[in-house]
Amino acid sequence: MYVCVCHGVTDHEIRRVAADGCRDLHELTMRTGCAGTCGSCRDTAAEILAEFRPLDLPLYSVAA
């Protein structure tokens, strides 16, 4: 689906850019133009990028 109509950026393109290392909205805008014009796609683009952020979970837990 098109996420950013202003620049013709799809959800697939956002996922591809995220898989290539893009981790924040500013970088996404620099790479694709997404969220750089009217901003109506900003929340959806941020949600898609959030799918690719590493989880900050411990590798193991220590029992007290």
mmCIF file with all atom_site columns, C-alpha atoms in Angstrom:
data_model
loop_
_atom_site.group_PDB
_atom_site.id
_atom_site.type_symbol
_atom_site.label_atom_id
_atom_site.label_alt_id
_atom_site.label_comp_id
_atom_site.label_asym_id
_atom_site.label_entity_id
_atom_site.label_seq_id
_atom_site.pdbx_PDB_ins_code
_atom_site.Cartn_x
_atom_site.Cartn_y
_atom_site.Cartn_z
_atom_site.occupancy
_atom_site.B_iso_or_equiv
_atom_site.pdbx_formal_charge
_atom_site.auth_seq_id
_atom_site.auth_comp_id
_atom_site.auth_asym_id
_atom_site.auth_atom_id
_atom_site.pdbx_PDB_model_num
ATOM 1  C CA . MET A 1 1  ? 0.000  0.000   0.000  1.00 0.00 ? 1  MET A CA 1
ATOM 2  C CA . TYR A 1 2  ? 1.054  3.578   -0.501 1.00 0.00 ? 2  TYR A CA 1
ATOM 3  C CA . VAL A 1 3  ? 2.054  5.187   2.784  1.00 0.00 ? 3  VAL A CA 1
ATOM 4  C CA . CYS A 1 4  ? 3.335  8.488   1.378  1.00 0.00 ? 4  CYS A CA 1
ATOM 5  C CA . VAL A 1 5  ? 1.281  9.641   -1.579 1.00 0.00 ? 5  VAL A CA 1
ATOM 6  C CA . CYS A 1 6  ? 3.342  12.820  -1.957 1.00 0.00 ? 6  CYS A CA 1
ATOM 7  C CA . HIS A 1 7  ? 6.477  10.829  -2.781 1.00 0.00 ? 7  HIS A CA 1
ATOM 8  C CA . GLY A 1 8  ? 4.975  7.499   -3.876 1.00 0.00 ? 8  GLY A CA 1
ATOM 9  C CA . VAL A 1 9  ? 6.525  5.515   -1.000 1.00 0.00 ? 9  VAL A CA 1
ATOM 10 C CA . THR A 1 10 ? 4.987  2.140   -0.239 1.00 0.00 ? 10 THR A CA 1
ATOM 11 C CA . ASP A 1 11 ? 5.022  0.051   2.927  1.00 0.00 ? 11 ASP A CA 1
ATOM 12 C CA . HIS A 1 12 ? 7.243  -2.441  1.083  1.00 0.00 ? 12 HIS A CA 1
ATOM 13 C CA . GLU A 1 13 ? 9.793  0.272   0.353  1.00 0.00 ? 13 GLU A CA 1
ATOM 14 C CA . ILE A 1 14 ? 9.804  1.407   3.992  1.00 0.00 ? 14 ILE A CA 1
ATOM 15 C CA . ARG A 1 15 ? 10.390 -2.191  5.130  1.00 0.00 ? 15 ARG A CA 1
ATOM 16 C CA . ARG A 1 16 ? 13.211 -2.589  2.591  1.00 0.00 ? 16 ARG A CA 1
ATOM 17 C CA . VAL A 1 17 ? 14.908 0.620   3.741  1.00 0.00 ? 17 VAL A CA 1
ATOM 18 C CA . ALA A 1 18 ? 14.467 -0.445  7.376  1.00 0.00 ? 18 ALA A CA 1
ATOM 19 C CA . ALA A 1 19 ? 16.006 -3.828  6.601  1.00 0.00 ? 19 ALA A CA 1
ATOM 20 C CA . ASP A 1 20 ? 18.956 -1.936  5.083  1.00 0.00 ? 20 ASP A CA 1
ATOM 21 C CA . GLY A 1 21 ? 19.562 -0.201  8.423  1.00 0.00 ? 21 GLY A CA 1
ATOM 22 C CA . CYS A 1 22 ? 17.239 2.808   8.563  1.00 0.00 ? 22 CYS A CA 1
ATOM 23 C CA . ARG A 1 23 ? 16.057 3.171   12.146 1.00 0.00 ? 23 ARG A CA 1
ATOM 24 C CA . ASP A 1 24 ? 14.354 6.549   12.479 1.00 0.00 ? 24 ASP A CA 1
ATOM 25 C CA . LEU A 1 25 ? 11.909 8.778   10.668 1.00 0.00 ? 25 LEU A CA 1
ATOM 26 C CA . HIS A 1 26 ? 14.469 11.468  9.892  1.00 0.00 ? 26 HIS A CA 1
ATOM 27 C CA . GLU A 1 27 ? 16.677 8.966   8.060  1.00 0.00 ? 27 GLU A CA 1
ATOM 28 C CA . LEU A 1 28 ? 13.648 7.521   6.264  1.00 0.00 ? 28 LEU A CA 1
ATOM 29 C CA . THR A 1 29 ? 12.768 11.014  5.048  1.00 0.00 ? 29 THR A CA 1
ATOM 30 C CA . MET A 1 30 ? 16.326 11.575  3.835  1.00 0.00 ? 30 MET A CA 1
ATOM 31 C CA . ARG A 1 31 ? 16.335 8.260   1.941  1.00 0.00 ? 31 ARG A CA 1
ATOM 32 C CA . THR A 1 32 ? 12.826 8.252   0.469  1.00 0.00 ? 32 THR A CA 1
ATOM 33 C CA . GLY A 1 33 ? 11.168 11.636  1.002  1.00 0.00 ? 33 GLY A CA 1
ATOM 34 C CA . CYS A 1 34 ? 8.468  9.943   3.081  1.00 0.00 ? 34 CYS A CA 1
ATOM 35 C CA . ALA A 1 35 ? 6.972  12.298  5.718  1.00 0.00 ? 35 ALA A CA 1
ATOM 36 C CA . GLY A 1 36 ? 8.867  15.207  4.218  1.00 0.00 ? 36 GLY A CA 1
ATOM 37 C CA . THR A 1 37 ? 6.047  17.151  2.610  1.00 0.00 ? 37 THR A CA 1
ATOM 38 C CA . CYS A 1 38 ? 2.574  17.163  4.155  1.00 0.00 ? 38 CYS A CA 1
ATOM 39 C CA . GLY A 1 39 ? 3.340  14.812  7.077  1.00 0.00 ? 39 GLY A CA 1
ATOM 40 C CA . SER A 1 40 ? 0.064  12.892  7.001  1.00 0.00 ? 40 SER A CA 1
ATOM 41 C CA . CYS A 1 41 ? 2.008  9.627   6.595  1.00 0.00 ? 41 CYS A CA 1
ATOM 42 C CA . ARG A 1 42 ? 4.321  10.264  9.557  1.00 0.00 ? 42 ARG A CA 1
ATOM 43 C CA . ASP A 1 43 ? 2.516  8.040   12.099 1.00 0.00 ? 43 ASP A CA 1
ATOM 44 C CA . THR A 1 44 ? 2.076  5.098   9.727  1.00 0.00 ? 44 THR A CA 1
ATOM 45 C CA . ALA A 1 45 ? 5.687  5.312   8.548  1.00 0.00 ? 45 ALA A CA 1
ATOM 46 C CA . ALA A 1 46 ? 6.898  5.423   12.166 1.00 0.00 ? 46 ALA A CA 1
ATOM 47 C CA . GLU A 1 47 ? 4.822  2.337   13.017 1.00 0.00 ? 47 GLU A CA 1
ATOM 48 C CA . ILE A 1 48 ? 6.311  0.402   10.112 1.00 0.00 ? 48 ILE A CA 1
ATOM 49 C CA . LEU A 1 49 ? 9.836  1.428   11.130 1.00 0.00 ? 49 LEU A CA 1
ATOM 50 C CA . ALA A 1 50 ? 9.104  0.386   14.725 1.00 0.00 ? 50 ALA A CA 1
ATOM 51 C CA . GLU A 1 51 ? 8.633  -3.200  13.513 1.00 0.00 ? 51 GLU A CA 1
ATOM 52 C CA . PHE A 1 52 ? 12.353 -3.270  12.727 1.00 0.00 ? 52 PHE A CA 1
ATOM 53 C CA . ARG A 1 53 ? 13.749 -1.792  15.941 1.00 0.00 ? 53 ARG A CA 1
ATOM 54 C CA . PRO A 1 54 ? 15.663 -4.330  17.980 1.00 0.00 ? 54 PRO A CA 1
ATOM 55 C CA . LEU A 1 55 ? 13.997 -5.362  21.197 1.00 0.00 ? 55 LEU A CA 1
ATOM 56 C CA . ASP A 1 56 ? 15.795 -4.266  24.342 1.00 0.00 ? 56 ASP A CA 1
ATOM 57 C CA . LEU A 1 57 ? 15.330 -7.582  26.146 1.00 0.00 ? 57 LEU A CA 1
ATOM 58 C CA . PRO A 1 58 ? 17.918 -9.207  28.389 1.00 0.00 ? 58 PRO A CA 1
ATOM 59 C CA . LEU A 1 59 ? 19.446 -12.410 27.061 1.00 0.00 ? 59 LEU A CA 1
ATOM 60 C CA . TYR A 1 60 ? 18.827 -14.089 30.404 1.00 0.00 ? 60 TYR A CA 1
ATOM 61 C CA . SER A 1 61 ? 17.512 -13.213 33.809 1.00 0.00 ? 61 SER A CA 1
ATOM 62 C CA . VAL A 1 62 ? 19.159 -13.784 37.143 1.00 0.00 ? 62 VAL A CA 1
ATOM 63 C CA . ALA A 1 63 ? 16.968 -15.246 39.846 1.00 0.00 ? 63 ALA A CA 1
ATOM 64 C CA . ALA A 1 64 ? 17.179 -13.422 43.177 1.00 0.00 ? 64 ALA A CA 1
#
